Short mmCIF file of C-alpha atoms in Angstrom, two decimals:
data_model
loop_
_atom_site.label_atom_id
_atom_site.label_comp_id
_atom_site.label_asym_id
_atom_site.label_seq_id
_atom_site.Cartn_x
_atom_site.Cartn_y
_atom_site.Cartn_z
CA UNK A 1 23.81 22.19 -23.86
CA UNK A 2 22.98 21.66 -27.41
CA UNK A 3 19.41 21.37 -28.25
CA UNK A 4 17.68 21.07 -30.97
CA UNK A 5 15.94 24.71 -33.24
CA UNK A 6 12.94 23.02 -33.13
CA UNK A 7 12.18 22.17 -29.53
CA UNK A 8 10.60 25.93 -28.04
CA UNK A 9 11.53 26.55 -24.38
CA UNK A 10 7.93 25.61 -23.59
CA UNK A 11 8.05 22.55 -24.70
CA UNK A 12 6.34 19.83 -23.54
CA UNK A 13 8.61 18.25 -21.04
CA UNK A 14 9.56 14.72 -21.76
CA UNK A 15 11.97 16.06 -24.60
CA UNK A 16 13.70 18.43 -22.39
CA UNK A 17 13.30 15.24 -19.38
CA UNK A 18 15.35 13.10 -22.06
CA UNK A 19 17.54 15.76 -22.37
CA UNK A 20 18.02 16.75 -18.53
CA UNK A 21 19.14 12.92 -17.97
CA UNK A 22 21.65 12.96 -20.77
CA UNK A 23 23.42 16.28 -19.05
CA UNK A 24 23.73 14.39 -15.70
CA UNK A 25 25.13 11.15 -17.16
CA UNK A 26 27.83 13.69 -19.18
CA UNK A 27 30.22 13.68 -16.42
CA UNK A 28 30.66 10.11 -16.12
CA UNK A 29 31.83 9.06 -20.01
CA UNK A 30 35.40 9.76 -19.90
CA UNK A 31 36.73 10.14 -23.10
CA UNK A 32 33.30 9.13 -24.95
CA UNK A 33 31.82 12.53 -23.52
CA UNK A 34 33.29 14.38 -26.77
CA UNK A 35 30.76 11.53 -28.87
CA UNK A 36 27.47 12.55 -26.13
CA UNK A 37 25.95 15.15 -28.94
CA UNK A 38 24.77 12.23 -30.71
CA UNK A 39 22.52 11.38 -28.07
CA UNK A 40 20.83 14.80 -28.19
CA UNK A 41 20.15 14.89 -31.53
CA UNK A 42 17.42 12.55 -33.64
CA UNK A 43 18.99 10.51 -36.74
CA UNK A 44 15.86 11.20 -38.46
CA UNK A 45 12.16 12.60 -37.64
CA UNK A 46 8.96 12.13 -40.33
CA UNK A 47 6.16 13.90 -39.81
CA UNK A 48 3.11 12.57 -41.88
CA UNK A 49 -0.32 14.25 -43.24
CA UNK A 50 -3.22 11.03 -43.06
CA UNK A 51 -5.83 11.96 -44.43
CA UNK A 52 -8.65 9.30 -44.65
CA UNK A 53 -12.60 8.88 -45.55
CA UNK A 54 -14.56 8.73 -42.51
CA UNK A 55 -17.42 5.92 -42.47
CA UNK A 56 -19.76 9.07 -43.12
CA UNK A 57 -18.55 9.93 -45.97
CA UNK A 58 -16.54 12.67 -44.75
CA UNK A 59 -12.86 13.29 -45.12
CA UNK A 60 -10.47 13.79 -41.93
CA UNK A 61 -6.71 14.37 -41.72
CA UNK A 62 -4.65 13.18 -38.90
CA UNK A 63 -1.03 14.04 -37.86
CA UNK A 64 1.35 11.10 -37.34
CA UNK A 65 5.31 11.08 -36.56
CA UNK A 66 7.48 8.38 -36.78
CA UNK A 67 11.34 9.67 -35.01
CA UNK A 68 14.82 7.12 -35.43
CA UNK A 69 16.69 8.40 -32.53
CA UNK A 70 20.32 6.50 -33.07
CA UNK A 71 20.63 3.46 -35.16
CA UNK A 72 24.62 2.91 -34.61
CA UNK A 73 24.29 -0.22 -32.94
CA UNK A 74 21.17 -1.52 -35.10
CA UNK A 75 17.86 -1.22 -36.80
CA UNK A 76 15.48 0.67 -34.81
CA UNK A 77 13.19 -0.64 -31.96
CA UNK A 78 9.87 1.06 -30.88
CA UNK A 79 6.00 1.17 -30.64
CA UNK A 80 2.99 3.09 -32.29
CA UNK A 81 1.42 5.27 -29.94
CA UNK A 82 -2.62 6.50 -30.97
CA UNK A 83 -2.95 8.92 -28.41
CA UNK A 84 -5.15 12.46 -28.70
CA UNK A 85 -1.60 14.14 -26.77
CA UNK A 86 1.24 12.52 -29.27
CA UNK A 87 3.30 15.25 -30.32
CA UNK A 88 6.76 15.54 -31.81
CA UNK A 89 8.31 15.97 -28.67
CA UNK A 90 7.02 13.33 -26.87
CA UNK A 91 7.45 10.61 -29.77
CA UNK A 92 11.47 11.94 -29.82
CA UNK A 93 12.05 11.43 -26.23
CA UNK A 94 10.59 8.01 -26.38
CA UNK A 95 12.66 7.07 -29.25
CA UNK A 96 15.30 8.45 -27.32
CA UNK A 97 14.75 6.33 -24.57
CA UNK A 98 13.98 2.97 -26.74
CA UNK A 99 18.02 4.07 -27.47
CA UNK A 100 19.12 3.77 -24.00
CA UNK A 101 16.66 1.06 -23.48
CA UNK A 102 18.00 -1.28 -26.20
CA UNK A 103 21.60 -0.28 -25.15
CA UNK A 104 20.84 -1.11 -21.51
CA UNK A 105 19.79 -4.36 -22.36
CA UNK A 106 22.33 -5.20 -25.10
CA UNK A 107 20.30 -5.30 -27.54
CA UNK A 108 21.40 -5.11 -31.15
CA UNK A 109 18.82 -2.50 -31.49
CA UNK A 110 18.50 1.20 -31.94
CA UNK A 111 15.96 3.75 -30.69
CA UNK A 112 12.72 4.71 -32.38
CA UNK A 113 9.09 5.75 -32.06
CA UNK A 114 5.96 6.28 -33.83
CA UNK A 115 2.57 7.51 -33.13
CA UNK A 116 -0.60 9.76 -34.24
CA UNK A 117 -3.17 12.58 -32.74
CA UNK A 118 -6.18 10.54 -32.04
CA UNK A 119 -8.36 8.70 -29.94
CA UNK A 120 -8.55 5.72 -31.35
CA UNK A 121 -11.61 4.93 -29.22
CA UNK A 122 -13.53 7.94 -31.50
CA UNK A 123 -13.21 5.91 -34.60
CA UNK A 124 -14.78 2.54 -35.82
CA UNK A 125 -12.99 -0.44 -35.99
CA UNK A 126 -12.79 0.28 -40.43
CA UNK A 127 -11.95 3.73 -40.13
CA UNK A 128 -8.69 2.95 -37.57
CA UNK A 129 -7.79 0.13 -40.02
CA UNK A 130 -7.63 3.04 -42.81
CA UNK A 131 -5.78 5.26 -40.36
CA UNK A 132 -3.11 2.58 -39.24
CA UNK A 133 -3.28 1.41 -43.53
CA UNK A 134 -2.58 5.10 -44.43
CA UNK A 135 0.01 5.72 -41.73
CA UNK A 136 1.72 2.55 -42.54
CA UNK A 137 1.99 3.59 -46.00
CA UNK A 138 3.72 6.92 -45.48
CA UNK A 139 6.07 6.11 -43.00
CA UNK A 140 7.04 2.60 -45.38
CA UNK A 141 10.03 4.53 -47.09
CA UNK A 142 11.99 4.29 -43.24
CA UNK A 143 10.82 1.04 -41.64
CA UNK A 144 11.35 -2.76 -42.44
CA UNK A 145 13.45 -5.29 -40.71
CA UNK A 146 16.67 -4.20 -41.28
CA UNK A 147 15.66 -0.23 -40.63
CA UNK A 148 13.06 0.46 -38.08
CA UNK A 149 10.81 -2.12 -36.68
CA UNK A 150 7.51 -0.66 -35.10
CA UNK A 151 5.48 -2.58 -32.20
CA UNK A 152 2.66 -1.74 -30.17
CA UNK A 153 2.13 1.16 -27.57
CA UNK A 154 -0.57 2.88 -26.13
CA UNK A 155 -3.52 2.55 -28.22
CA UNK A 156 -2.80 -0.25 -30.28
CA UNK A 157 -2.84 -3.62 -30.20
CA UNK A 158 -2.06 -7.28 -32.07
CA UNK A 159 -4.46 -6.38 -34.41
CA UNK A 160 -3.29 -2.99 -35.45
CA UNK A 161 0.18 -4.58 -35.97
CA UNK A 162 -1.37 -7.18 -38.62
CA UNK A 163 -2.47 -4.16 -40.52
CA UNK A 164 0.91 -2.44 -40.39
CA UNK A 165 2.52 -5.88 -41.72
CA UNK A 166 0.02 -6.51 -44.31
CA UNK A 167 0.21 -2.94 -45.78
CA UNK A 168 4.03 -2.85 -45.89
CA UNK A 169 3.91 -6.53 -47.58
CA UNK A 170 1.16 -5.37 -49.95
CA UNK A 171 3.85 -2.61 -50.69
CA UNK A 172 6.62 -4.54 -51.25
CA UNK A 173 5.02 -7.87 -53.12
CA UNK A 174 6.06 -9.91 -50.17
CA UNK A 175 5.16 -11.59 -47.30
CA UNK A 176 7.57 -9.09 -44.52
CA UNK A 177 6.24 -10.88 -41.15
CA UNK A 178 9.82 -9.31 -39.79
CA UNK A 179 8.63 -5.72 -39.95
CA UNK A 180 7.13 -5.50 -37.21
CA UNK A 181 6.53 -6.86 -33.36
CA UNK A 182 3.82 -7.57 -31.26
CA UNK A 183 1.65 -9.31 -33.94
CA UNK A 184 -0.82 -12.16 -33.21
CA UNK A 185 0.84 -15.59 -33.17
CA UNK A 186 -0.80 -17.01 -36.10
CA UNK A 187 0.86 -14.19 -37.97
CA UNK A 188 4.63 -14.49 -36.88
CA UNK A 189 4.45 -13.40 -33.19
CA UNK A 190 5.90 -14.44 -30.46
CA UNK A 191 3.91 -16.14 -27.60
CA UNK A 192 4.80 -14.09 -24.27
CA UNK A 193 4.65 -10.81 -26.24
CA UNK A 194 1.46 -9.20 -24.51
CA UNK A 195 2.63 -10.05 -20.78
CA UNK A 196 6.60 -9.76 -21.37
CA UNK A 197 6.96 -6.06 -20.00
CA UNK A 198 4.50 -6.60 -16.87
CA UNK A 199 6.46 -9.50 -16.50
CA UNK A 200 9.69 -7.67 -16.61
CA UNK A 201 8.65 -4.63 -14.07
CA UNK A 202 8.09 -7.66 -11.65
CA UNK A 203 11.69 -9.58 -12.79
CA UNK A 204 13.51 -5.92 -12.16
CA UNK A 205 11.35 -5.29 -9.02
CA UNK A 206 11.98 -8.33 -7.59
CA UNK A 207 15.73 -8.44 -8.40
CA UNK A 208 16.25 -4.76 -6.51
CA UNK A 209 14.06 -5.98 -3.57
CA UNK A 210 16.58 -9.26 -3.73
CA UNK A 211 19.37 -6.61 -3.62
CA UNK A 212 17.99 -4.08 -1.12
CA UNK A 213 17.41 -7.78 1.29
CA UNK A 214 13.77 -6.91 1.42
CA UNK A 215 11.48 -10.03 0.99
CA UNK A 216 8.44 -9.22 -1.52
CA UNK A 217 5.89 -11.62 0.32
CA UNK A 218 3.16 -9.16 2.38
CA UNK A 219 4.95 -5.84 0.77
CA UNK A 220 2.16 -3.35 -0.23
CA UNK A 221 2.03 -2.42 -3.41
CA UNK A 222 0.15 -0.01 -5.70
CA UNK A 223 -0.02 0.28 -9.23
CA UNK A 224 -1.31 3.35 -11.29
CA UNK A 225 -2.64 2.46 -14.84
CA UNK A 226 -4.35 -1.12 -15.28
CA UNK A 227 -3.47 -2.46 -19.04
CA UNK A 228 -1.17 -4.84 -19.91
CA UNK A 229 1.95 -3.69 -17.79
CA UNK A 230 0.26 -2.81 -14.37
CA UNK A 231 -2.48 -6.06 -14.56
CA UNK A 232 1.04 -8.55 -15.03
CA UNK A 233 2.86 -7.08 -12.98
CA UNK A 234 0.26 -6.82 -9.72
CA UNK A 235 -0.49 -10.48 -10.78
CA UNK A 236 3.00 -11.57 -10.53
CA UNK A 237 3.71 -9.88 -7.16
CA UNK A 238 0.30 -10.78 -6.06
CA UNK A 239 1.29 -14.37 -6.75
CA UNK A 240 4.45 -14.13 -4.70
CA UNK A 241 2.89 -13.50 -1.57
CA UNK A 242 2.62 -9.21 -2.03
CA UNK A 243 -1.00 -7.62 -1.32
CA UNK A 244 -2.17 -4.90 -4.08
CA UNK A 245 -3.50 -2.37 -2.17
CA UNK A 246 -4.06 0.19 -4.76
CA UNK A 247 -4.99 0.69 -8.58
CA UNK A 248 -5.41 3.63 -10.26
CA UNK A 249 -6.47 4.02 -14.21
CA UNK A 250 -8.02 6.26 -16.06
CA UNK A 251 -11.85 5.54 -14.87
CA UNK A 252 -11.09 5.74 -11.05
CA UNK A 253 -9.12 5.41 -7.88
CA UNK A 254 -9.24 1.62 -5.55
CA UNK A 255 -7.96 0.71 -2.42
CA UNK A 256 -8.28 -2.39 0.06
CA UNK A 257 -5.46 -2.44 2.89
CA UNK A 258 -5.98 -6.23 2.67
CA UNK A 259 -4.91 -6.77 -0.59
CA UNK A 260 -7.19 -6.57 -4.11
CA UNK A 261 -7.81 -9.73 -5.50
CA UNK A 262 -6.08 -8.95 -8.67
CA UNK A 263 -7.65 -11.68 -10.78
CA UNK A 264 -10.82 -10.54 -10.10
CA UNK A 265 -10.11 -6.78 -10.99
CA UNK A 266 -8.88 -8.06 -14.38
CA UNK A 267 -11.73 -9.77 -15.04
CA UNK A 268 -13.57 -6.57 -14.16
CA UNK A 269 -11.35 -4.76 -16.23
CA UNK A 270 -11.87 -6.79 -19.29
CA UNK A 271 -15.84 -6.59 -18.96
CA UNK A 272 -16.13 -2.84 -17.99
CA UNK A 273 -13.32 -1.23 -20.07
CA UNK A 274 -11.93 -0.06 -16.54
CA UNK A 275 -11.95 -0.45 -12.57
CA UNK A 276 -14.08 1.76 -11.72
CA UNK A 277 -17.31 0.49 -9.63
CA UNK A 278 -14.85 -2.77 -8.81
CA UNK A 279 -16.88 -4.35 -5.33
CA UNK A 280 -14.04 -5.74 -3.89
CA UNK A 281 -12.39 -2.29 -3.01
CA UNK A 282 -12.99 0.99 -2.00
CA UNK A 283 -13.42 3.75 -4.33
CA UNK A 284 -10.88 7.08 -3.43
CA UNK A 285 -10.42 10.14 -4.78
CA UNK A 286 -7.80 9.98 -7.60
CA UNK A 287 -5.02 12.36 -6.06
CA UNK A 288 -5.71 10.25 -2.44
CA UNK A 289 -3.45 7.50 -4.33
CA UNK A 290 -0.21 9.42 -3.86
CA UNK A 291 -0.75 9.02 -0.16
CA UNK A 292 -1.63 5.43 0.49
CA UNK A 293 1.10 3.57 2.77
CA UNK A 294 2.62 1.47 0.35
CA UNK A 295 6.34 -0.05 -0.03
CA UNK A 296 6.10 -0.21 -3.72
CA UNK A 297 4.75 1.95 -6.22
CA UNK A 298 4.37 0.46 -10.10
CA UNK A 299 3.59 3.65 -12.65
CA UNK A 300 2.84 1.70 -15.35
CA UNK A 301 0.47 4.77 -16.96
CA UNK A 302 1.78 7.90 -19.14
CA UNK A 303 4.96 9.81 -18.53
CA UNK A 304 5.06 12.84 -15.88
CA UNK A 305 3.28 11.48 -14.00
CA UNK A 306 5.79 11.98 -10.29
CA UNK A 307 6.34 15.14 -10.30
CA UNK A 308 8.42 17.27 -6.79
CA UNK A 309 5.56 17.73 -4.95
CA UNK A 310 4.20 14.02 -5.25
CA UNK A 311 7.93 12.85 -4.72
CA UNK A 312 7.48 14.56 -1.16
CA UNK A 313 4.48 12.43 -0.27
CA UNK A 314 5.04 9.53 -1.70
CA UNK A 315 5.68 6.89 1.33
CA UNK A 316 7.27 3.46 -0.11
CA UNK A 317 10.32 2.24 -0.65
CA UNK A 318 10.52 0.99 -4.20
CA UNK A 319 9.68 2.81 -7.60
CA UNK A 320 9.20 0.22 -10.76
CA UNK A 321 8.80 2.31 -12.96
CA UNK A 322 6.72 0.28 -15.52
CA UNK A 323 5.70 3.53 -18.15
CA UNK A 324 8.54 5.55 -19.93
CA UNK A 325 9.54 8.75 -18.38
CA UNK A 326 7.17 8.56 -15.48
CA UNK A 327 9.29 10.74 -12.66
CA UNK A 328 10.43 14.26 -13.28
CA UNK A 329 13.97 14.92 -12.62
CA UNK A 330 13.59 17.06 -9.68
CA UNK A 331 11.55 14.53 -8.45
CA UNK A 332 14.36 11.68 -8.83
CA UNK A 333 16.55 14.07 -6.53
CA UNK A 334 13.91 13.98 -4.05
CA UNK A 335 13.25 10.10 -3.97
CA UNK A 336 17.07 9.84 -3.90
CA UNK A 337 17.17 12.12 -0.75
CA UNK A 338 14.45 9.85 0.66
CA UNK A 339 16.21 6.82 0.39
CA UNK A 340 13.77 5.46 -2.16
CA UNK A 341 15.10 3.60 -4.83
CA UNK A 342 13.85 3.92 -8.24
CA UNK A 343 14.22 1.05 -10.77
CA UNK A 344 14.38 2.93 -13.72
CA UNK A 345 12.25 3.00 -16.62
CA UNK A 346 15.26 1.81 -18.80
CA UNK A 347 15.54 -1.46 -17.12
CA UNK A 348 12.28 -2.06 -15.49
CA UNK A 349 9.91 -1.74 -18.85
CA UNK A 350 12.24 -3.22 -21.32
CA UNK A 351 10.58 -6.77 -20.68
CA UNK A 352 8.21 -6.53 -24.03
CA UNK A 353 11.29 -4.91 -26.24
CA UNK A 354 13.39 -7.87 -25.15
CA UNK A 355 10.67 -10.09 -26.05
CA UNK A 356 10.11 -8.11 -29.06
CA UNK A 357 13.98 -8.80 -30.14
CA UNK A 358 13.23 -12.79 -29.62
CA UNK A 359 10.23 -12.03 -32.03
CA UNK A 360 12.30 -10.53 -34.48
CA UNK A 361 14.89 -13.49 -34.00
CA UNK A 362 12.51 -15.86 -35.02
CA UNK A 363 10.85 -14.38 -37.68
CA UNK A 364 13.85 -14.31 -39.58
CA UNK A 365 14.82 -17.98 -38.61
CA UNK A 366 11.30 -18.73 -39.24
CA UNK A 367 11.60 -21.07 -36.08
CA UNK A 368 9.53 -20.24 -32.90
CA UNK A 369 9.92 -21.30 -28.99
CA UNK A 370 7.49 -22.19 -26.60
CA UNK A 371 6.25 -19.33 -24.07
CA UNK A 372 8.53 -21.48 -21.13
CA UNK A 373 11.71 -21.07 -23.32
CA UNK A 374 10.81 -17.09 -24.08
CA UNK A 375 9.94 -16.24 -20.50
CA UNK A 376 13.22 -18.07 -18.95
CA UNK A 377 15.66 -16.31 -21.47
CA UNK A 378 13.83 -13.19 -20.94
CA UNK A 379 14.20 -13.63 -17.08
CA UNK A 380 18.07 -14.20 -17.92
CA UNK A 381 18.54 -11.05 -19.98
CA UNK A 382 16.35 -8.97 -17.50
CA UNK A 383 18.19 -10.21 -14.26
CA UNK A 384 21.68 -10.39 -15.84
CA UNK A 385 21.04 -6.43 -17.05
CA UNK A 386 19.49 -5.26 -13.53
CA UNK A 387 22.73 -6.86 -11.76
CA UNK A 388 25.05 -5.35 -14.26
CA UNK A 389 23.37 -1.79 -13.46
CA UNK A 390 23.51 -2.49 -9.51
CA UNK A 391 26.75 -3.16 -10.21
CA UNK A 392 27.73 -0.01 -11.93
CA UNK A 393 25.98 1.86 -9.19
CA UNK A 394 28.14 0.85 -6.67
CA UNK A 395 30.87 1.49 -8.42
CA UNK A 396 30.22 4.55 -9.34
CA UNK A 397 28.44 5.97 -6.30
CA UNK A 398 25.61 6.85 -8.18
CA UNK A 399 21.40 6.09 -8.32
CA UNK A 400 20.07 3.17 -10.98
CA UNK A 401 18.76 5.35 -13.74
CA UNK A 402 22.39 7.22 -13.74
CA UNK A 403 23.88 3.69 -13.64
CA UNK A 404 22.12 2.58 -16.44
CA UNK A 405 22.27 5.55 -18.47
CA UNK A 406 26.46 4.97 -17.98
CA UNK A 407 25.70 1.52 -19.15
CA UNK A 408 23.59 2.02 -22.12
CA UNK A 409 25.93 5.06 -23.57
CA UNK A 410 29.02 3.71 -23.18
CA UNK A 411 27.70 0.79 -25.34
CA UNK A 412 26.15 3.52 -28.10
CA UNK A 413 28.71 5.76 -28.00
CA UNK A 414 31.79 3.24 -28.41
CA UNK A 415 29.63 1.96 -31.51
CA UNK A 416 29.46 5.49 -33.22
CA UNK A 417 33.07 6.54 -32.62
CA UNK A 418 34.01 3.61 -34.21
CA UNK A 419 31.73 3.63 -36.99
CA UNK A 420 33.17 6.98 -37.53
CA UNK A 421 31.80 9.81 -39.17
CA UNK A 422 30.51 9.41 -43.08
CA UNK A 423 31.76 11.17 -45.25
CA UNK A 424 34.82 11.82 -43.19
#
């Protein structure tokens, strides 16, 4: 397996993750497999030095990345992450996986990420608008519409993406509302944006349960991490008759066999900055989650999150898997011995990078749809890509993530062999 010089053996994993789910889909690409090195290798990786004066007078330097994975079938797709663990490898395998995410959806879209060492909770609201303005800045040689088009990820926000657009147009003596996603409305965004991949997770989810014949009214559900993915998405299924049993986030552990009331908890969650201390639920201990009778679990967190061991105790029968790279490999053997079927990442999150994509769309016709209009053709493009997948499944004998993997390379691969190879 090819790999890249820079990438240790210790690694962190979701690189070598990425990597691991590349080898498995190898076997299955026919006469594309001699084209599958591509996929291992980043088009292009920036690493950036950002330094900035702290409100005290002091000056700081920050690390930020910003990877283009494969841009053979497009300009690249994919968020900012400010986040005290963002490394190198993790921003490459989640450009890597915006590239099979894009792909899987059809998308005329590449792969790319972006992100910086920091906790942007540490700095004041002036001294993260000199971080994102700096940042912005230094990566502006290798995004814009037609390149690389950032959005938001964990730890950032509408806002931050206003500052991205106004530096880069500052930069180039232009207005550029096209460079990037996610922004506020008033400012060339799309409405739908914040609840599109929440929304999607719960499109996906219920599209497999559809599938599997299993009806979602009074299925248990639990959903680890609370933000804009896992508070949709336990709102939607909420709404359609399912009972949220559990939430997890980063403050503390709830459960209610009866069913949270899930507008409540937001409401909470707004007000408190987390769940914890919630009265209409029990409080658990954190690693009592894996354990909880449920028939569908929503990660909708950080990746690595299911790893063997919690693959053996997990008792449900769905996985949405609403973060990237949330299950281990071995631990997508195990759920696959189980008989539980995991909706993978690929499909189930791409809700806000489809909605992203009718952003983009309409930025550049400078013509914008009402939320009704975005959420039905996102339903269509979700539903249409998650019965495509099933499809291939079938066909092929195989789980979801392999199916869509198949999907989503055939379509990049087929584009770079005949692109070619420049210079020849």
């Amino acid at each position: 397996m090819s790999q890249l010089s820079y990438v240790s053996e210790n690694a962190t994993t979701a690189w070598k993750t990425y990597l691991a789910q590349i080898d498995r889909v190898a076997p299955y690409l026919g006469e594309l497999s001699p084209w599958i090195d591509t996929l291992r290798h980043p088009k292009r990786a920036l690493i950036v030095d950002i330094p900035i004066v702290m409100d005290d007078g002091s000056i700081r330097h920050f690390e930020g990345f910003r990877v283009q994975h494969n841009l053979s079938r497009g300009p690249g797709k994919g968020g900012i992450r400010y986040h005290p663990d963002v490394d190198l490898n993790e921003v490459m395998a989640l450009s890597a996986w915006m590239t099979i995410k894009s792909a899987a959806l059809n998308l005329p879209f590449g792969g790319a990420k972006g992100g910086i060492r920091v906790d942007p909770s540490s700095l004041s609201e002036s001294e993260l608008e000199r971080l994102t303005r700096r940042y912005t800045s230094e990566i502006g040689l290798i995004i814009g519409p037609q390149q690389d088009i950032p959005a938001p990820d964990v730890g950032t926000n509408a806002k931050v993406m206003a500052w991205v657009m106004d530096t880069y147009s500052m930069n180039m003596g232009t207005t550029v509302t096209g460079v990037v996603t996610g922004k506020p409305v008033h400012l060339g965004g799309s409405l739908g944006r914040v609840r599109a991949t929440g929304r999607g997770v719960f499109v996906t989810g219920a599209e497999v349960a559809r599938q599997l014949g299993i009806e979602v009214a009074g299925l248990r559900v639990a959903v680890q991490g609370f933000g804009n993915v896992g508070s949709e998405a336990a709102l939607l299924f909420a709404q359609s008759g399912a009972h949220i049993v559990s939430v997890q986030d980063h403050t503390g552990t709830l459960y209610n066999r009866d069913g949270i009331q899930v507008e409540q908890l937001v409401e909470w969650q707004k007000t408190h900055r987390g769940i914890a201390g919630f009265p209409g639920a029990e409080a658990i201990e954190g690693d009592s989650f894996w354990d909880i009778d449920m028939d569908i679990l929503i990660p909708a967190a950080l990746e690595g999150q299911i790893t063997a061991d919690i693959a053996q105790r997990l008792r449900c029968r769905l996985v949405l898997e609403g973060a990237n790279g949330p299950t281990y490999p071995e631990a997508d053997d195990i759920l696959t011995q189980r008989g539980v079927t995991v909706v993978p990442d690929v499909i189930c999150n791409a809700g806000g990078v489809t909605v992203s994509y009718f952003e983009w769309v309409q930025d550049i016709a400078s013509y914008f749809w009402t939320e009704d209009e975005i959420n039905a053709r996102m339903d269509k493009i979700m539903r249409d890509a998650i019965t495509h997948v099933w499809n291939k499944a079938k066909e092929k004998e195989c789980t979801l993530r392999t199916a869509a993997y198949i999907v989503a390379c055939e379509r990049i691969l087929t584009a770079r062999k005949e692109r070619g190879i420049y210079p020849g």
